[in-house]
CSV table of C-alpha atoms in Angstrom, one decimal:
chain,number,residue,atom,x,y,z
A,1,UNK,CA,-10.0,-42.1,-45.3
A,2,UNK,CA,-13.7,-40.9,-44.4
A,3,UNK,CA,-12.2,-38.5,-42.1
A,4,UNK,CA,-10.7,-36.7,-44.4
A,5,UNK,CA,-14.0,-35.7,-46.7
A,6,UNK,CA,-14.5,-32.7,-45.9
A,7,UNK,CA,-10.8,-31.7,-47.3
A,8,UNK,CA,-11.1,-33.1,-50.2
A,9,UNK,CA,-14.5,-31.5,-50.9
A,10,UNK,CA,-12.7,-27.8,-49.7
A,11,UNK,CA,-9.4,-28.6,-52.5
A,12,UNK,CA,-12.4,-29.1,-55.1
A,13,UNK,CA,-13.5,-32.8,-55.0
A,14,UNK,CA,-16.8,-33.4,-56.8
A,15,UNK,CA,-17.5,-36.8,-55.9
A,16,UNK,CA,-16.9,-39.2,-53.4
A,17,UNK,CA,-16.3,-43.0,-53.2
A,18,UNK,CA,-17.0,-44.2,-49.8
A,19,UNK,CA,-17.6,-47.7,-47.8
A,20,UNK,CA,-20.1,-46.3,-45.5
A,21,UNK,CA,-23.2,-43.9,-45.7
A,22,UNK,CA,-22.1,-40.5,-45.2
A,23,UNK,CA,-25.0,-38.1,-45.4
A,24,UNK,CA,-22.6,-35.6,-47.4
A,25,UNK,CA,-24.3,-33.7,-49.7
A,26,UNK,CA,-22.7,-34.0,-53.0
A,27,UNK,CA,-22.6,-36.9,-55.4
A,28,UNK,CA,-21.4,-40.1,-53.5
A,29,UNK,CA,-20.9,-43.7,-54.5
A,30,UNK,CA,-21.0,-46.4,-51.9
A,31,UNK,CA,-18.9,-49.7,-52.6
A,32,UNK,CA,-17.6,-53.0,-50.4
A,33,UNK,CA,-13.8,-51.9,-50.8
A,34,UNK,CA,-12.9,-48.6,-51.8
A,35,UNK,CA,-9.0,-50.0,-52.7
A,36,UNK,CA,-10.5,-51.9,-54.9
A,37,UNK,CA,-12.8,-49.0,-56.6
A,38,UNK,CA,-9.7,-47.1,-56.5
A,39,UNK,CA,-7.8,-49.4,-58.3
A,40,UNK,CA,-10.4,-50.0,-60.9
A,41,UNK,CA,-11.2,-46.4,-61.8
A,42,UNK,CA,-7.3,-45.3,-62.0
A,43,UNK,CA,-6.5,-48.6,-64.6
A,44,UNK,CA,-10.0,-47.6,-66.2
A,45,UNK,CA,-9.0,-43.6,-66.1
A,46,UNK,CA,-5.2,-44.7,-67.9
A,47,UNK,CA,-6.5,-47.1,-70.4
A,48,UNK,CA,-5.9,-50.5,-68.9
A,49,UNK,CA,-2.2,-49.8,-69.3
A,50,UNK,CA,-0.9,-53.8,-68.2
A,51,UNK,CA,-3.3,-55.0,-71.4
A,52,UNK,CA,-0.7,-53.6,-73.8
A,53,UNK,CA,2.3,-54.7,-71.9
A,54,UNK,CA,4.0,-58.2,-71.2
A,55,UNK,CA,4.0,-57.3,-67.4
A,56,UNK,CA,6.0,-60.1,-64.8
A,57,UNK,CA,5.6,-60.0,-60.9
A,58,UNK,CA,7.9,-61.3,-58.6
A,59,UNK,CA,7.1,-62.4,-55.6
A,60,UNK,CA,8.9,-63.3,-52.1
A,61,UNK,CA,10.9,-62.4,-49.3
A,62,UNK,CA,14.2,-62.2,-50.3
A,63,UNK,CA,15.8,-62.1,-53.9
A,64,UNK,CA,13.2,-59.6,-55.4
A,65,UNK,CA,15.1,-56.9,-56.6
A,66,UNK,CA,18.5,-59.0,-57.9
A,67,UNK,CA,16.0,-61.1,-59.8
A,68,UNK,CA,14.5,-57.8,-61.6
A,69,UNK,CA,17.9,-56.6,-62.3
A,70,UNK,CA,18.7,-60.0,-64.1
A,71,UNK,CA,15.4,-60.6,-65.8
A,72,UNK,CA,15.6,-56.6,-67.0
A,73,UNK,CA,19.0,-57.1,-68.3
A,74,UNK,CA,18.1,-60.4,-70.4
A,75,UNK,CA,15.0,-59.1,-71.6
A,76,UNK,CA,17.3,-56.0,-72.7
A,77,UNK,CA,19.5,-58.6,-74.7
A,78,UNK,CA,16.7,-60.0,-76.5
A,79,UNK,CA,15.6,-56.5,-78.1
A,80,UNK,CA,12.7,-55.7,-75.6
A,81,UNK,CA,11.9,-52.2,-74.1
A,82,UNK,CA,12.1,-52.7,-70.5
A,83,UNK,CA,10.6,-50.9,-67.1
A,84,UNK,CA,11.4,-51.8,-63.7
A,85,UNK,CA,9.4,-50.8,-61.0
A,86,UNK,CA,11.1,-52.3,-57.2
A,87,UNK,CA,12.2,-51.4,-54.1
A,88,UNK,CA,15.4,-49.1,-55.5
A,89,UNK,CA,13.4,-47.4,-57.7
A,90,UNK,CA,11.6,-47.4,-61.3
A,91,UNK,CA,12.9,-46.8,-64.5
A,92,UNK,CA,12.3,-46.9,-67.9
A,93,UNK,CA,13.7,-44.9,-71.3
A,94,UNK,CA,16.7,-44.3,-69.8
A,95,UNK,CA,14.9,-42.3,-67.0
A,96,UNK,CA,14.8,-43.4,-63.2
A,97,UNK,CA,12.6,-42.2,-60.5
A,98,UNK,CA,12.2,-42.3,-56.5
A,99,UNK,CA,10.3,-45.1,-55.1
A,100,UNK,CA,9.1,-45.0,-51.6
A,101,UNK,CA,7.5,-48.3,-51.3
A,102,UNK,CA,8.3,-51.4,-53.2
A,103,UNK,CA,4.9,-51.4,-55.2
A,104,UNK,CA,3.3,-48.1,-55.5
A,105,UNK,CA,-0.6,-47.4,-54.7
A,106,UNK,CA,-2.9,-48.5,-57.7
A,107,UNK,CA,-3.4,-44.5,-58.9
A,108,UNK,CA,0.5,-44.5,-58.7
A,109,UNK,CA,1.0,-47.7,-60.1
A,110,UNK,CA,-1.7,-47.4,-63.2
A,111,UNK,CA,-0.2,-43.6,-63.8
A,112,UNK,CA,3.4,-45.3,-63.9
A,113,UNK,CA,2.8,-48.0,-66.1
A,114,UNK,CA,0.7,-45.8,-68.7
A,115,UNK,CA,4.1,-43.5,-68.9
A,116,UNK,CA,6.1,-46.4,-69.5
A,117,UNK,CA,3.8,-47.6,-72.4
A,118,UNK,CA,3.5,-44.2,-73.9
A,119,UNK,CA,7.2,-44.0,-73.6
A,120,UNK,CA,7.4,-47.2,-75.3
A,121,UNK,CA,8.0,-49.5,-73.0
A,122,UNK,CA,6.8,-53.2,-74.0
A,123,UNK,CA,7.9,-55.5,-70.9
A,124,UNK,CA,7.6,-54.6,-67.1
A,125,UNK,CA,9.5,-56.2,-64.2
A,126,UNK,CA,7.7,-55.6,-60.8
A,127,UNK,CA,8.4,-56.4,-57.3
A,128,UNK,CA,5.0,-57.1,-55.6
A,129,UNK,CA,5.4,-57.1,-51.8
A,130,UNK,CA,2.7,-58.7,-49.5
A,131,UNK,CA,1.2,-55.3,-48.4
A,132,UNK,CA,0.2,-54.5,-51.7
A,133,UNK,CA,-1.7,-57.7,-52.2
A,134,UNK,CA,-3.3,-57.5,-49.2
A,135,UNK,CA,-4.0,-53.6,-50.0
A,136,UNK,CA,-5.4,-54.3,-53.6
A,137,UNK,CA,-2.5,-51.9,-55.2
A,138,UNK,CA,-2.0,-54.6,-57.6
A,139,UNK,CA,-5.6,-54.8,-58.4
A,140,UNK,CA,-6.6,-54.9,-62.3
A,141,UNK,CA,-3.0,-55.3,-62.9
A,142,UNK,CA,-2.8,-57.9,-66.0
A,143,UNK,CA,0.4,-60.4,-64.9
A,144,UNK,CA,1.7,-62.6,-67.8
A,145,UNK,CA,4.3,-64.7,-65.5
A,146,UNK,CA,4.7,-64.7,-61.8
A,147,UNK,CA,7.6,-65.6,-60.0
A,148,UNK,CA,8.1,-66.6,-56.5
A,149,UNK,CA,11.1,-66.5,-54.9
A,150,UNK,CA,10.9,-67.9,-51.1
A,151,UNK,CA,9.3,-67.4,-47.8
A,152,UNK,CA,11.5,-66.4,-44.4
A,153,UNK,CA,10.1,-64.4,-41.6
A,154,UNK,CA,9.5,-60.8,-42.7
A,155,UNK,CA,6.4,-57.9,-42.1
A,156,UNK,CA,4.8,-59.9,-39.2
A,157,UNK,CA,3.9,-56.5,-37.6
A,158,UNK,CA,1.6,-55.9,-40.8
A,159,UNK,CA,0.6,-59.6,-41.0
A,160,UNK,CA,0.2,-61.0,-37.5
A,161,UNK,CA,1.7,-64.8,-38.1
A,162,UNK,CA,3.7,-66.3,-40.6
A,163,UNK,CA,0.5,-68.1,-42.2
A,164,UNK,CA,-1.5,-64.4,-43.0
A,165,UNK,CA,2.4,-63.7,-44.8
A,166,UNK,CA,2.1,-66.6,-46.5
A,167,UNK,CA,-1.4,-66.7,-47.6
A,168,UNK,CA,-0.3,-63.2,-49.1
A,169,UNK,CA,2.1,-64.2,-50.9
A,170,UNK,CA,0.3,-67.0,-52.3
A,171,UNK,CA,-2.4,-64.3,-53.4
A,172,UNK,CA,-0.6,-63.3,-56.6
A,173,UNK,CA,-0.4,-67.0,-57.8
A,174,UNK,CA,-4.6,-67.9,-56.6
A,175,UNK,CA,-6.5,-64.8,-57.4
A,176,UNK,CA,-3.8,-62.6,-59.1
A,177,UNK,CA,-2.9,-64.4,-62.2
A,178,UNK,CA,-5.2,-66.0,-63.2
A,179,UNK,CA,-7.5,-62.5,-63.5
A,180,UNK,CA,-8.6,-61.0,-66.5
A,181,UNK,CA,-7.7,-61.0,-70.3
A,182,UNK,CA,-4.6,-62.7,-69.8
A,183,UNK,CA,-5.5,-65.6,-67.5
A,184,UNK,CA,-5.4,-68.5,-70.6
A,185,UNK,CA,-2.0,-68.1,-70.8
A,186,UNK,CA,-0.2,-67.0,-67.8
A,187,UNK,CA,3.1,-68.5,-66.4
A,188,UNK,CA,4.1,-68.8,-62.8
A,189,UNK,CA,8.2,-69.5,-62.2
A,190,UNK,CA,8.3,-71.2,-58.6
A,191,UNK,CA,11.9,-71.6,-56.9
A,192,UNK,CA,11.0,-75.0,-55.9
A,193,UNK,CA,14.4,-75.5,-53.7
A,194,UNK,CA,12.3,-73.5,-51.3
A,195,UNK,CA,10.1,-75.7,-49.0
A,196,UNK,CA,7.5,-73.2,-49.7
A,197,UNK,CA,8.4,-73.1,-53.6
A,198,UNK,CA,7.5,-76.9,-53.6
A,199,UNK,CA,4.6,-76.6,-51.7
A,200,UNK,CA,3.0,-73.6,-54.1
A,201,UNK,CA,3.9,-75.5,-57.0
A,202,UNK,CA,1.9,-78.6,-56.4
A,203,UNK,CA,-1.3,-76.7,-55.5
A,204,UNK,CA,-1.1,-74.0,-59.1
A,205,UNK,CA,-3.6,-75.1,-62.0
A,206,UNK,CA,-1.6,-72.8,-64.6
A,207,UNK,CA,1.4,-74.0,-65.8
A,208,UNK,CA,4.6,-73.8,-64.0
A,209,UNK,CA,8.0,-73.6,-64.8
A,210,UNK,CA,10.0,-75.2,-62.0
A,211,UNK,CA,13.2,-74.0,-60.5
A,212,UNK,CA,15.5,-75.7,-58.4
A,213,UNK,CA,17.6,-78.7,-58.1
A,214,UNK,CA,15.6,-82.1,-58.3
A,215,UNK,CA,15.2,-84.3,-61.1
A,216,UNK,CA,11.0,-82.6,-61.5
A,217,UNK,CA,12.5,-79.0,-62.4
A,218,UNK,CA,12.6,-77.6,-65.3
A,219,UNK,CA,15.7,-74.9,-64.6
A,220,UNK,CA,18.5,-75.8,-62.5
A,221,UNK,CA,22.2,-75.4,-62.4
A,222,UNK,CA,24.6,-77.8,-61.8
A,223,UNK,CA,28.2,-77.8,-61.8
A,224,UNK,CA,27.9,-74.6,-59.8
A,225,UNK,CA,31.0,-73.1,-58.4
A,226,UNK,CA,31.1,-69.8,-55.6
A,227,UNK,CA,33.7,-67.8,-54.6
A,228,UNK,CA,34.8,-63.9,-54.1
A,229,UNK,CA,35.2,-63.9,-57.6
A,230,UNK,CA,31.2,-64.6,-58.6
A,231,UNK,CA,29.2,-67.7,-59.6
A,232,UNK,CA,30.2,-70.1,-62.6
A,233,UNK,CA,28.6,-73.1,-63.4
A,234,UNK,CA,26.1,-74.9,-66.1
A,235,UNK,CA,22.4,-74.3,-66.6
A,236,UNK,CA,19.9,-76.9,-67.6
A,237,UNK,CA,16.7,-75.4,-69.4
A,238,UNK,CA,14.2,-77.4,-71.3
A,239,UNK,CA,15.6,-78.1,-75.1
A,240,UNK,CA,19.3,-77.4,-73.3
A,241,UNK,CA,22.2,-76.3,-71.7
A,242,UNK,CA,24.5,-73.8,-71.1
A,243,UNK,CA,27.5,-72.4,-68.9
A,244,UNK,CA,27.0,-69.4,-67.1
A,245,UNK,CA,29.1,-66.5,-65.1
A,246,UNK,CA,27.8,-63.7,-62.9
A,247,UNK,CA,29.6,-61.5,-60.5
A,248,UNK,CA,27.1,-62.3,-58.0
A,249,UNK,CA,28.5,-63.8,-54.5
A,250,UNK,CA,26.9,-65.9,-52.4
A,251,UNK,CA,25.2,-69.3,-53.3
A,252,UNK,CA,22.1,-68.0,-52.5
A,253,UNK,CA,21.9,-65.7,-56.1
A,254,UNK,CA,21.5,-69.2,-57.7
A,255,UNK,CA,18.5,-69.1,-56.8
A,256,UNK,CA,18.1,-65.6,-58.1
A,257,UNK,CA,19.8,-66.4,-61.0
A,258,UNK,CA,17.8,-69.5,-61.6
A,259,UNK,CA,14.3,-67.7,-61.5
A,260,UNK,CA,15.2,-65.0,-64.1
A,261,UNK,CA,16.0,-67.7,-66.6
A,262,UNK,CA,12.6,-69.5,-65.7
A,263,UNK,CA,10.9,-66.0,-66.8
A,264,UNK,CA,13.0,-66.2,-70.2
A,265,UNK,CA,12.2,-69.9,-70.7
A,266,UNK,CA,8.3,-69.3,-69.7
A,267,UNK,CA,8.4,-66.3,-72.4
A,268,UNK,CA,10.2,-69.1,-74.9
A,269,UNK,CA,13.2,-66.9,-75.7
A,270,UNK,CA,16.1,-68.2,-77.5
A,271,UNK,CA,18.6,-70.4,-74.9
A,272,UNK,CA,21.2,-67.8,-77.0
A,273,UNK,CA,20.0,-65.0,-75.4
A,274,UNK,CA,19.1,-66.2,-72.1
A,275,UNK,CA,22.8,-67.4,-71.7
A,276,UNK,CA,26.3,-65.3,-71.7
């Protein structure tokens, strides 16, 4: 990015942010990490926008996006204003937009979820992917539950080994979370019938909402039954029970399907709502 100084002073820049000394002279401020800076001075410049929203992550290589469009669509049932922002696209108010990466640069971001709250948005559904962990786009973003989803190989040309891709991941859940003004009650939702998922959920200090298919968890379906024509089956929450359809194929959305209902029982919604 230094290269590119001298353009941004000819289009009218005033001031510069740098990581280096650059003997430019106009007005410059040296930091460690100028993602970061970034970050902080676009949530600063849109007024904190993810303090004044219930905003949820999810996390994890496969399943993402489903397990927006599910959580989205129960949040919707239970009265709540709802943006998206994933891989597809984002969307809020009735309105959807482009979206060239699954989680947008911080400026982006911060500019994104101000419009949604102005529009009167009051929950968020975000896919986080690994590269924007690692790239701080998710920096002084306010989380109220985190969901992970599981771990297969994916982005090891960004990441090197499957241990940097996983120590990403785990970022949202160590450093992530448990940041800022919400950190004293933040949920994570782990899909503990991923090894990963069982791992991650015995290191977390915050409490955890367990998905999966052991006696331990706290969500799990049973009963299930797959076929061409969807998913059926039973789902067991804490306080309850209740059967379930989706349209989904494949035995794998269970999993999917089992995470979105951890958000709604980490958020205490009615089992009513969070069932057909």
């Amino acid at each position: 990015g230094h290269d590119f100084i001298d353009e941004a002073l000819s289009r009218g820049a005033r001031t510069i942010v740098t990581q280096k000394e650059t003997g430019i002279q106009v007005p410059a401020i040296q930091v460690t990490d100028t993602r970061k800076a970034l970050a902080g001075i676009s949530a600063a410049f849109y007024g904190n926008p993810s303090e004044q929203l219930t905003l949820i992550a999810i996390t994890g290589t496969n399943g993402k996006t489903t397990t927006t469009y599910i959580i989205e669509s129960i949040l919707q049932k239970a009265g709540y204003r709802v943006g998206v922002i994933g891989t597809i696209n984002y969307r809020y108010a009735d309105k959807t937009f482009d979206n060239p990466v699954t989680t947008p640069e911080s400026l982006d971001l911060q500019r994104i979820l101000a419009e949604m709250k102005h529009s009167g948005v009051t929950h968020v559904v975000m896919e986080v992917s690994s590269h924007a962990m690692d790239l701080s786009r998710i920096q002084h973003c306010w989380f109220d539950v985190g969901v992970f989803t599981n771990l297969s190989q994916d982005h090891l040309d960004f990441h090197g080994s499957m241990e940097a891709y996983w120590s990403a991941k785990k970022r949202l859940f160590s450093e992530y979370l448990p940041a800022g003004p919400k950190k004293d009650h933040v949920r994570a939702v782990i899909n503990c019938a991923a090894p990963r998922g069982r791992e991650l959920a015995e290191e977390l200090c915050m409490p955890v909402v367990r998905v999966g298919d052991s006696d331990r968890d706290d969500i799990k379906a049973i009963d299930v039954r797959c076929n061409l024509d969807g998913i059926a089956g039973r789902m067991q929450i804490p306080g309850g029970e209740f059967a379930f359809h989706s349209t989904l194929v494949g035995h794998y959305n269970v999993d999917n399907i089992m995470c979105a209902v951890g958000v709604a029982a980490a958020m205490d919604l009615d089992p009513a709502i969070i069932g057909p």
